[in-house]
Amino acid sequence: MSSPHWLVTGGLGFIGSAFVRLTLRDRPDVRVTVLDALTYAGNPANLAAVADDPRYRFVKGNICDRTAVDAAIGEGVDAIVNFAAETHVARSILEPEAFLHTDILGTHVLLEAVRRHAVGRYLQVSTDEVYGHVHSGSSRESDPLAPRSPYAASKAGGDLQVLAYWTTYGAPVLVTRGSNTYGPYQHPEKLIPLFVTHLLEGRTVPVYGDGLQVRDWLHVDDHARGIRHVLEHGVPGEVYNIGGGNSRTNREITQALLDQTGRSWETHVRHVTDRPGHDRRYSLDSAKVRALGWEPQVDFRAGLIDTVAWYRANEAWWRAIKGGEFDAYYARQYAGR
Ligand code: TYD
């Protein structure tokens, strides 16, 4: 019998690349093909460590492009795990259209490929943001979707397409909804890497509004293990929340990062106008995936310390990103706030 072959779309991004590194390390029998469009978020440096592994193959292409998807599937795959997405809320407010293309149309192209090639399993990587913000309690998989940003609405559209393919065609699909993820190799447009790298550079960090918004933080390795667990053990047609269980306000995160970089609130924090429609609080109930046998392993305090140490030790990685396109984006996003 030939070894299992998994297609990982968006495998050069933050969570996708962690999933690929983990899979090649822990599953000696599995072969991985990565399909990645190499947008600003897909970075070959994220998988440099496995580039020469004979079980790893890379195909450049967009999930909206049926020909590229067919080329990546080649003679067949046993599973597709879809990490390919436009993911940044703040960018979705400036330019929503790209989100509809990748997150909805791209998902549709992959679902059609699942049917055409009789792929054994399809996992859609989604987000807690599809539930909208919750003032109290925690979101369960059966809760109604109430997305509030163009990003969240596009992800919700993708999720609904995936679940409709289960109902309509019996396609063997699964959906995971993860909470805010942190760790090495995260693009510095997101809160934690932006703040860590800015503070290491001695720049001030922009806290939106009162900074009392709450996010539930999940280490990227725990997230990747959760996705793999659902891929291997989940029930087709089902949705699984994957939450870190580490609810913190943005102020608490900012203070921890100031402490770890030896900076102070007075000298290195700038309060900026809040994001329009900014979700106040996310919280996931992860009882269902825990009942399936997954639980997070990384302690939040230790994980954050290790993450800061990683950005400190890998300055060349983030310096290559901060500059060029990122500078222009940053100026556009934060100017005049
Ligand atoms: P982010 O990492 O962009 O994820 P999301 O918006 O998907 O939750 O942001 C996490 C939180 O940090 C969110 O409440 C917005 C806030 N934030 C800031 O206050 N300043 C910033 O510069 C950024 C990027 C985020």
Coordinates of C-alpha atoms and ligand atoms in Angstrom, one line a residue:
M1 CA 0.0 0.0 0.0
S2 CA 1.4 3.5 -0.9
S3 CA 1.9 6.0 1.9
P4 CA -0.8 8.6 2.7
H5 CA -0.5 11.8 0.6
W6 CA -1.9 15.0 2.0
L7 CA -2.4 18.2 0.1
V8 CA -1.9 21.3 2.3
T9 CA -3.1 24.5 0.7
G10 CA -1.6 27.7 2.1
G11 CA 1.2 25.6 3.5
L12 CA 3.7 28.5 3.4
G13 CA 1.6 30.6 5.8
F14 CA 1.8 30.8 9.6
I15 CA -0.5 27.9 10.8
G16 CA -0.1 25.9 7.5
S17 CA 3.7 25.8 7.8
A18 CA 3.5 24.7 11.4
F19 CA 1.2 21.9 10.4
V20 CA 3.6 20.7 7.7
R21 CA 6.6 20.8 9.9
L22 CA 4.8 18.9 12.6
T23 CA 3.4 16.3 10.2
L24 CA 6.7 15.6 8.5
R25 CA 8.3 15.3 12.0
D26 CA 5.7 13.1 13.6
R27 CA 4.2 11.1 10.7
P28 CA 7.1 9.3 8.9
D29 CA 4.6 7.6 6.6
V30 CA 2.9 10.7 5.3
R31 CA 3.8 12.6 2.1
V32 CA 2.9 16.3 1.9
T33 CA 2.3 18.5 -1.1
V34 CA 2.0 22.2 -0.4
L35 CA 0.0 24.4 -2.8
D36 CA 0.6 28.0 -2.1
A37 CA 0.0 31.2 -4.1
L38 CA 3.0 33.0 -2.5
T39 CA 1.0 36.1 -1.7
Y40 CA 2.5 38.4 0.9
A41 CA 1.5 35.9 3.6
G42 CA 3.1 32.8 2.0
N43 CA 6.8 32.7 2.8
P44 CA 9.2 30.0 1.5
A45 CA 11.4 30.7 4.5
N46 CA 8.7 29.2 6.7
L47 CA 9.4 25.7 5.3
A48 CA 13.1 26.1 4.5
A49 CA 13.8 23.5 7.1
V50 CA 11.9 20.7 5.2
A51 CA 12.5 21.9 1.6
D52 CA 14.9 18.9 1.0
D53 CA 12.7 16.3 2.6
P54 CA 11.9 13.7 -0.1
R55 CA 8.3 13.4 1.4
Y56 CA 7.7 17.1 0.7
R57 CA 6.7 18.6 -2.6
F58 CA 5.8 22.3 -3.4
V59 CA 3.5 23.5 -6.1
K60 CA 3.0 27.3 -6.7
G61 CA -0.6 28.2 -7.4
N62 CA -3.8 29.7 -6.2
I63 CA -6.7 27.7 -4.9
C64 CA -9.1 29.7 -7.2
D65 CA -7.2 28.2 -10.2
R66 CA -8.6 24.7 -11.0
T67 CA -5.6 23.8 -13.2
A68 CA -3.2 24.5 -10.3
V69 CA -5.3 22.5 -7.9
D70 CA -5.4 19.6 -10.3
A71 CA -1.6 19.8 -10.8
A72 CA -1.1 19.7 -7.0
I73 CA -3.4 16.7 -6.6
G74 CA -1.5 15.0 -9.4
E75 CA -2.2 11.2 -9.2
G76 CA -4.3 11.6 -6.2
V77 CA -4.3 12.7 -2.5
D78 CA -5.9 11.1 0.5
A79 CA -6.8 14.4 2.2
I80 CA -6.9 18.1 1.6
V81 CA -6.3 20.5 4.5
N82 CA -7.2 24.1 3.4
F83 CA -5.2 26.8 5.2
A84 CA -5.2 29.1 2.2
A85 CA -7.0 32.2 3.1
E86 CA -6.9 36.0 3.4
T87 CA -6.9 36.3 7.2
H88 CA -6.3 39.8 8.4
V89 CA -9.4 41.6 9.6
A90 CA -7.8 45.1 9.3
R91 CA -6.8 44.4 5.6
S92 CA -10.3 43.1 4.9
I93 CA -11.7 46.5 5.9
L94 CA -9.4 48.3 3.4
E95 CA -9.8 45.7 0.6
P96 CA -12.6 43.2 1.1
E97 CA -12.7 41.7 -2.5
A98 CA -9.6 39.5 -2.2
F99 CA -11.2 37.9 0.8
L100 CA -14.3 36.8 -1.1
H101 CA -12.2 35.4 -3.9
T102 CA -9.9 33.3 -1.8
D103 CA -12.1 32.4 1.2
I104 CA -15.3 31.6 -0.7
L105 CA -14.5 31.0 -4.4
G106 CA -11.2 29.2 -3.6
T107 CA -13.0 27.0 -1.1
H108 CA -15.5 26.1 -3.8
V109 CA -12.8 25.2 -6.3
L110 CA -11.3 22.8 -3.7
L111 CA -14.6 21.3 -2.9
E112 CA -15.2 20.6 -6.6
A113 CA -11.8 18.9 -6.7
V114 CA -12.7 16.7 -3.7
R115 CA -15.7 15.5 -5.7
R116 CA -13.8 15.1 -9.0
H117 CA -10.9 13.2 -7.6
A118 CA -12.8 11.3 -4.8
V119 CA -10.5 12.8 -2.1
G120 CA -11.0 10.8 1.1
R121 CA -11.1 13.8 3.5
Y122 CA -11.3 17.5 3.3
L123 CA -10.6 19.8 6.3
Q124 CA -11.5 23.5 6.2
V125 CA -9.4 25.6 8.6
S126 CA -11.7 28.3 9.9
T127 CA -12.0 30.8 12.8
D128 CA -13.9 31.7 15.9
E129 CA -14.6 35.1 14.3
V130 CA -17.5 33.5 12.3
Y131 CA -19.6 33.5 15.5
G132 CA -19.1 37.2 15.9
H133 CA -18.3 38.6 19.3
V134 CA -19.8 37.1 22.5
H135 CA -20.4 39.3 25.5
S136 CA -20.5 36.4 27.9
G137 CA -20.1 32.6 27.8
S138 CA -18.4 30.7 25.0
S139 CA -19.4 29.9 21.4
R140 CA -20.4 26.4 20.6
E141 CA -20.4 24.7 17.2
S142 CA -24.2 24.8 17.0
D143 CA -24.4 28.5 17.6
P144 CA -25.6 30.7 14.8
L145 CA -23.0 32.5 12.7
A146 CA -22.9 36.3 13.1
P147 CA -19.7 37.5 11.4
R148 CA -19.1 41.2 11.7
S149 CA -16.1 42.0 9.4
P150 CA -15.6 41.3 5.7
Y151 CA -13.0 38.8 6.7
A152 CA -15.2 36.9 9.2
A153 CA -18.1 37.0 6.7
S154 CA -16.0 35.5 3.9
K155 CA -14.8 32.7 6.2
A156 CA -18.4 32.0 7.3
G157 CA -19.3 31.8 3.6
G158 CA -16.5 29.3 3.1
D159 CA -17.7 27.2 6.1
L160 CA -21.3 27.1 4.8
Q161 CA -20.2 25.9 1.3
V162 CA -18.1 23.2 3.0
L163 CA -21.1 22.0 5.1
A164 CA -23.5 22.2 2.2
Y165 CA -21.2 19.8 0.2
W166 CA -21.6 17.3 3.1
T167 CA -25.4 17.6 3.0
T168 CA -25.8 17.7 -0.8
Y169 CA -23.1 15.4 -2.1
G170 CA -21.9 13.5 1.0
A171 CA -18.4 15.0 0.5
P172 CA -16.2 13.8 3.5
V173 CA -15.7 17.3 5.0
L174 CA -14.7 18.7 8.4
V175 CA -14.4 22.2 9.7
T176 CA -12.2 23.5 12.5
R177 CA -12.7 26.9 14.1
G178 CA -9.6 28.0 15.9
S179 CA -9.1 30.9 18.3
N180 CA -6.4 33.7 18.0
T181 CA -3.1 31.9 17.3
Y182 CA 0.4 32.9 18.3
G183 CA 3.9 31.6 17.9
P184 CA 7.0 31.6 15.6
Y185 CA 6.6 32.5 11.9
Q186 CA 3.5 34.7 12.3
H187 CA 3.4 37.6 9.9
P188 CA 4.0 40.9 11.7
E189 CA 0.7 42.4 10.7
K190 CA -0.9 40.5 13.6
L191 CA -0.9 41.8 17.2
I192 CA 1.7 39.7 18.9
P193 CA 4.5 39.6 16.2
L194 CA 3.8 43.3 15.3
F195 CA 4.2 44.4 18.9
V196 CA 7.2 42.1 19.7
T197 CA 9.1 43.2 16.6
H198 CA 8.2 46.9 17.0
L199 CA 9.3 46.8 20.7
L200 CA 12.6 45.0 19.8
E201 CA 13.2 47.9 17.2
G202 CA 12.4 50.5 19.9
R203 CA 9.2 51.7 18.1
T204 CA 5.9 52.5 19.8
V205 CA 3.0 50.0 19.5
P206 CA -0.5 51.0 18.4
V207 CA -3.2 49.8 20.9
Y208 CA -6.7 50.0 19.3
G209 CA -9.3 51.9 21.4
D210 CA -9.3 51.1 25.2
G211 CA -7.4 47.8 24.7
L212 CA -9.9 45.9 26.8
Q213 CA -10.9 43.6 23.9
V214 CA -10.6 40.0 24.8
R215 CA -9.1 37.2 22.7
D216 CA -8.6 33.5 23.6
W217 CA -4.9 32.7 22.7
L218 CA -3.8 29.3 21.3
H219 CA -0.2 28.3 20.5
V220 CA 0.3 27.5 16.8
D221 CA 1.7 24.0 17.6
D222 CA -1.4 23.2 19.7
H223 CA -3.5 24.5 16.8
A224 CA -1.7 22.4 14.2
R225 CA -2.0 19.3 16.5
G226 CA -5.7 20.0 16.9
I227 CA -6.3 20.2 13.2
R228 CA -4.4 17.0 12.6
H229 CA -6.4 15.3 15.4
V230 CA -9.7 16.4 13.7
L231 CA -8.4 15.3 10.3
E232 CA -7.6 11.8 11.6
H233 CA -10.4 11.3 14.2
G234 CA -13.2 13.8 13.4
V235 CA -16.7 12.8 12.2
P236 CA -17.4 13.9 8.6
G237 CA -19.9 16.7 8.3
E238 CA -19.0 18.0 11.8
V239 CA -17.5 21.3 13.0
Y240 CA -14.9 21.4 15.9
N241 CA -13.9 24.5 17.9
I242 CA -10.2 24.6 18.8
G243 CA -9.7 27.2 21.6
G244 CA -6.6 27.8 23.6
G245 CA -8.4 28.6 26.9
N246 CA -6.2 31.6 27.5
S247 CA -8.5 34.6 27.6
R248 CA -6.6 37.9 27.9
T249 CA -7.3 41.5 27.2
N250 CA -5.1 43.3 24.6
R251 CA -3.8 45.4 27.4
E252 CA -2.6 42.3 29.3
I253 CA -0.9 41.0 26.2
T254 CA 0.7 44.4 25.6
Q255 CA 2.0 44.6 29.2
A256 CA 3.5 41.1 29.0
L257 CA 5.3 42.0 25.8
L258 CA 6.6 45.3 27.3
D259 CA 7.9 43.5 30.3
Q260 CA 9.7 40.9 28.2
T261 CA 11.3 43.5 26.0
G262 CA 12.2 45.9 28.8
R263 CA 10.0 48.7 27.5
S264 CA 7.3 50.7 29.3
W265 CA 3.7 51.7 28.7
E266 CA 4.6 55.4 29.0
T267 CA 7.3 55.5 26.4
H268 CA 6.3 52.7 24.0
V269 CA 2.5 52.6 23.7
R270 CA 0.4 54.8 21.5
H271 CA -3.4 54.7 21.7
V272 CA -5.0 54.8 18.3
T273 CA -8.6 55.1 17.1
D274 CA -10.4 51.8 17.4
R275 CA -11.0 49.5 14.4
P276 CA -14.5 50.0 12.9
G277 CA -16.9 47.2 14.1
H278 CA -14.1 45.9 16.4
D279 CA -15.3 42.6 18.0
R280 CA -15.1 43.0 21.8
R281 CA -14.7 39.5 22.9
Y282 CA -14.2 36.0 21.4
S283 CA -14.4 32.8 23.5
L284 CA -14.7 29.2 22.3
D285 CA -16.2 26.2 24.0
S286 CA -13.8 23.4 22.9
A287 CA -15.6 20.5 24.8
K288 CA -16.3 18.7 21.5
V289 CA -12.7 18.5 20.3
R290 CA -11.5 17.6 23.8
A291 CA -14.0 14.7 23.9
L292 CA -12.3 13.6 20.7
G293 CA -9.0 13.4 22.6
W294 CA -7.2 16.7 21.9
E295 CA -6.1 19.2 24.5
P296 CA -3.6 22.1 24.4
Q297 CA -0.1 21.3 25.7
V298 CA 1.6 24.7 25.7
D299 CA 1.3 26.8 28.8
F300 CA 0.5 30.4 27.8
R301 CA 3.1 32.2 29.9
A302 CA 5.9 29.8 28.7
G303 CA 4.6 29.9 25.1
L304 CA 4.7 33.7 25.1
I305 CA 8.2 33.8 26.5
D306 CA 9.4 31.3 23.9
T307 CA 7.7 33.3 21.1
V308 CA 9.4 36.5 22.1
A309 CA 12.7 34.6 22.3
W310 CA 12.1 33.2 18.8
Y311 CA 11.5 36.7 17.2
R312 CA 14.6 38.0 19.1
A313 CA 16.7 35.1 17.6
N314 CA 15.2 35.3 14.1
E315 CA 15.5 39.0 13.3
A316 CA 16.5 38.2 9.7
W317 CA 13.2 36.4 9.2
W318 CA 11.0 39.4 10.2
R319 CA 13.3 42.1 8.9
A320 CA 12.9 40.6 5.4
I321 CA 9.1 41.1 5.8
K322 CA 9.1 44.5 7.5
G323 CA 10.0 46.8 4.6
G324 CA 8.6 47.2 1.1
E325 CA 5.0 46.2 0.8
F326 CA 4.7 46.0 4.6
D327 CA 5.8 49.6 5.1
A328 CA 3.3 50.9 2.6
Y329 CA 0.5 48.8 4.3
Y330 CA 1.5 50.0 7.7
A331 CA 1.4 53.6 6.7
R332 CA -2.0 53.2 5.1
Q333 CA -3.4 51.3 8.1
Y334 CA -2.2 53.4 10.9
A335 CA -1.7 56.9 9.4
G336 CA -3.9 59.6 11.0
R337 CA -5.1 57.4 13.8
Ligands
TYD1 P1 -5.1 40.5 15.4 O1 -3.8 39.8 15.8 O2 -5.1 41.4 14.2 O3 -6.2 39.4 15.3 P2 -7.9 39.6 15.2 O4 -8.2 41.0 14.9 O5 -8.2 38.6 14.2 O6 -8.4 39.2 16.6 O7 -5.5 41.4 16.7 C1 -5.7 40.8 18.0 C2 -6.3 41.9 18.8 O8 -5.4 43.0 18.9 C3 -7.6 42.6 18.2 O9 -8.5 42.9 19.3 C4 -7.1 43.8 17.6 C5 -5.9 44.2 18.5 N1 -4.8 45.0 17.8 C6 -4.4 46.2 18.3 O10 -4.9 46.7 19.3 N2 -3.4 46.9 17.6 C7 -2.8 46.4 16.5 O11 -1.9 47.1 15.9 C8 -3.2 45.1 16.0 C9 -2.6 44.5 14.8 C10 -4.2 44.4 16.7

